[in-house]
Structure formats: C-alpha cells, structure tokens
Short mmCIF file of C-alpha atoms in Angstrom, two decimals:
data_model
loop_
_atom_site.label_atom_id
_atom_site.label_comp_id
_atom_site.label_asym_id
_atom_site.label_seq_id
_atom_site.Cartn_x
_atom_site.Cartn_y
_atom_site.Cartn_z
CA MET P 15 -1.57 9.67 14.15
CA PHE P 16 -5.37 10.60 12.26
CA LEU P 17 -8.51 8.21 12.09
CA PRO P 18 -10.55 8.22 9.14
CA GLU P 19 -13.89 7.45 9.64
CA THR P 20 -14.75 5.42 6.82
CA GLU P 21 -16.63 2.07 5.49
CA PHE P 22 -13.90 1.33 3.79
CA GLY P 23 -11.48 0.19 6.68
CA LEU P 24 -8.89 1.46 6.78
CA PRO P 25 -6.23 1.07 9.21
CA PRO P 26 -4.73 4.18 11.05
CA ILE P 27 -2.80 6.92 8.70
CA ARG P 28 -0.45 8.77 9.63
CA ASP P 29 -0.49 11.54 6.42
CA GLU P 30 -3.83 12.39 5.91
CA GLY P 31 -2.79 12.94 2.42
CA ASP P 32 -2.61 9.47 2.29
CA ILE P 33 -6.72 9.08 3.01
CA PRO P 34 -7.15 9.47 -1.16
CA ASN P 35 -4.93 7.37 -2.68
CA LEU P 36 -5.87 5.19 0.68
CA VAL P 37 -9.14 4.53 -0.07
CA SER P 38 -9.09 4.22 -4.95
CA THR P 39 -7.29 0.94 -4.13
CA LEU P 40 -9.45 -0.43 -1.19
CA ALA P 41 -11.63 0.59 -4.04
CA THR P 42 -9.97 -1.40 -6.69
CA LYS P 43 -9.38 -5.13 -4.33
CA PRO P 44 -6.02 -4.28 -6.23
CA ASP P 45 -2.93 -7.87 -6.55
CA ALA P 46 -0.54 -5.29 -5.09
CA PHE P 47 -0.12 -1.84 -3.94
CA VAL P 48 4.04 -1.03 -4.40
CA SER P 49 4.46 1.92 -1.86
CA GLY P 50 7.82 3.39 -0.63
CA ASP P 51 5.41 5.53 1.64
CA LYS P 52 7.45 4.22 5.74
CA TYR P 53 3.62 5.42 6.95
CA VAL P 54 1.55 3.20 5.30
CA GLN P 55 3.52 0.08 5.12
CA THR P 56 2.52 -0.58 8.17
CA PRO P 57 1.08 -4.49 10.47
CA GLU P 58 -2.29 -2.85 10.38
CA GLY P 59 -1.77 -2.03 6.66
CA ARG P 60 -0.83 -4.86 5.24
CA GLU P 61 -4.28 -6.92 6.99
CA CYS P 62 -6.05 -4.40 4.20
CA LEU P 63 -3.35 -3.95 1.82
CA PRO P 64 -1.15 -5.92 -0.55
CA PHE P 65 1.17 -4.24 -0.04
CA TYR P 66 4.62 -3.99 -1.12
CA THR P 67 7.98 -1.80 -1.15
CA PRO P 68 9.37 -1.47 -4.12
CA ALA P 69 11.16 -4.00 -3.07
CA GLU P 70 9.64 -6.62 -2.41
CA PHE P 71 7.11 -6.33 -5.48
CA MET P 72 10.58 -5.91 -8.54
CA GLN P 73 11.88 -9.96 -6.29
CA ARG P 74 7.92 -11.00 -6.31
CA LEU P 75 8.10 -10.96 -10.33
CA GLY P 76 10.88 -12.78 -11.08
CA SER P 77 13.95 -11.49 -11.96
CA ASP P 78 13.26 -12.21 -15.69
CA HIS P 79 11.18 -9.04 -14.98
CA VAL P 80 13.91 -6.10 -13.59
CA VAL P 81 14.37 -4.18 -16.67
CA THR P 82 18.20 -2.52 -16.31
CA PRO P 83 19.87 0.62 -17.46
#
C-alpha cells in the first residue's frame, strides 16, 4: 500500500496510478465520484470523497435517468 504525503488528505492508496485522479478530484470538491475501481472504493476513501459505484450512482439518480439500448 502506498501512503502519499499530500496536503489533500488522501486515504491510503493501494495503486500509485490512482493518485493523479484522486488529487484532481479532491481539488474540485465534486458532488459525486463514480468508479468501479475496488482499490478506490474503500471506507477510508468514502470519508474523503462521495464515492459511488456505477450502479450506486444510477440508483441515486433514479430510474428516469437510466438509458437503455
């Protein structure tokens, strides 16, 4: 596990490659961060950002926003 030293208050990050995305996301203070990455979806991560899996986010949006082919 990689533990970056940043001023952004990142949780422990398992994949160094996720750092640029997470730092950028934290800087913008989003209403939602949608990711299927299991290494990002941690309890510690959810304390820092409003993380959602794609399914959770679609459920949160409601059925009128679901696009079906």
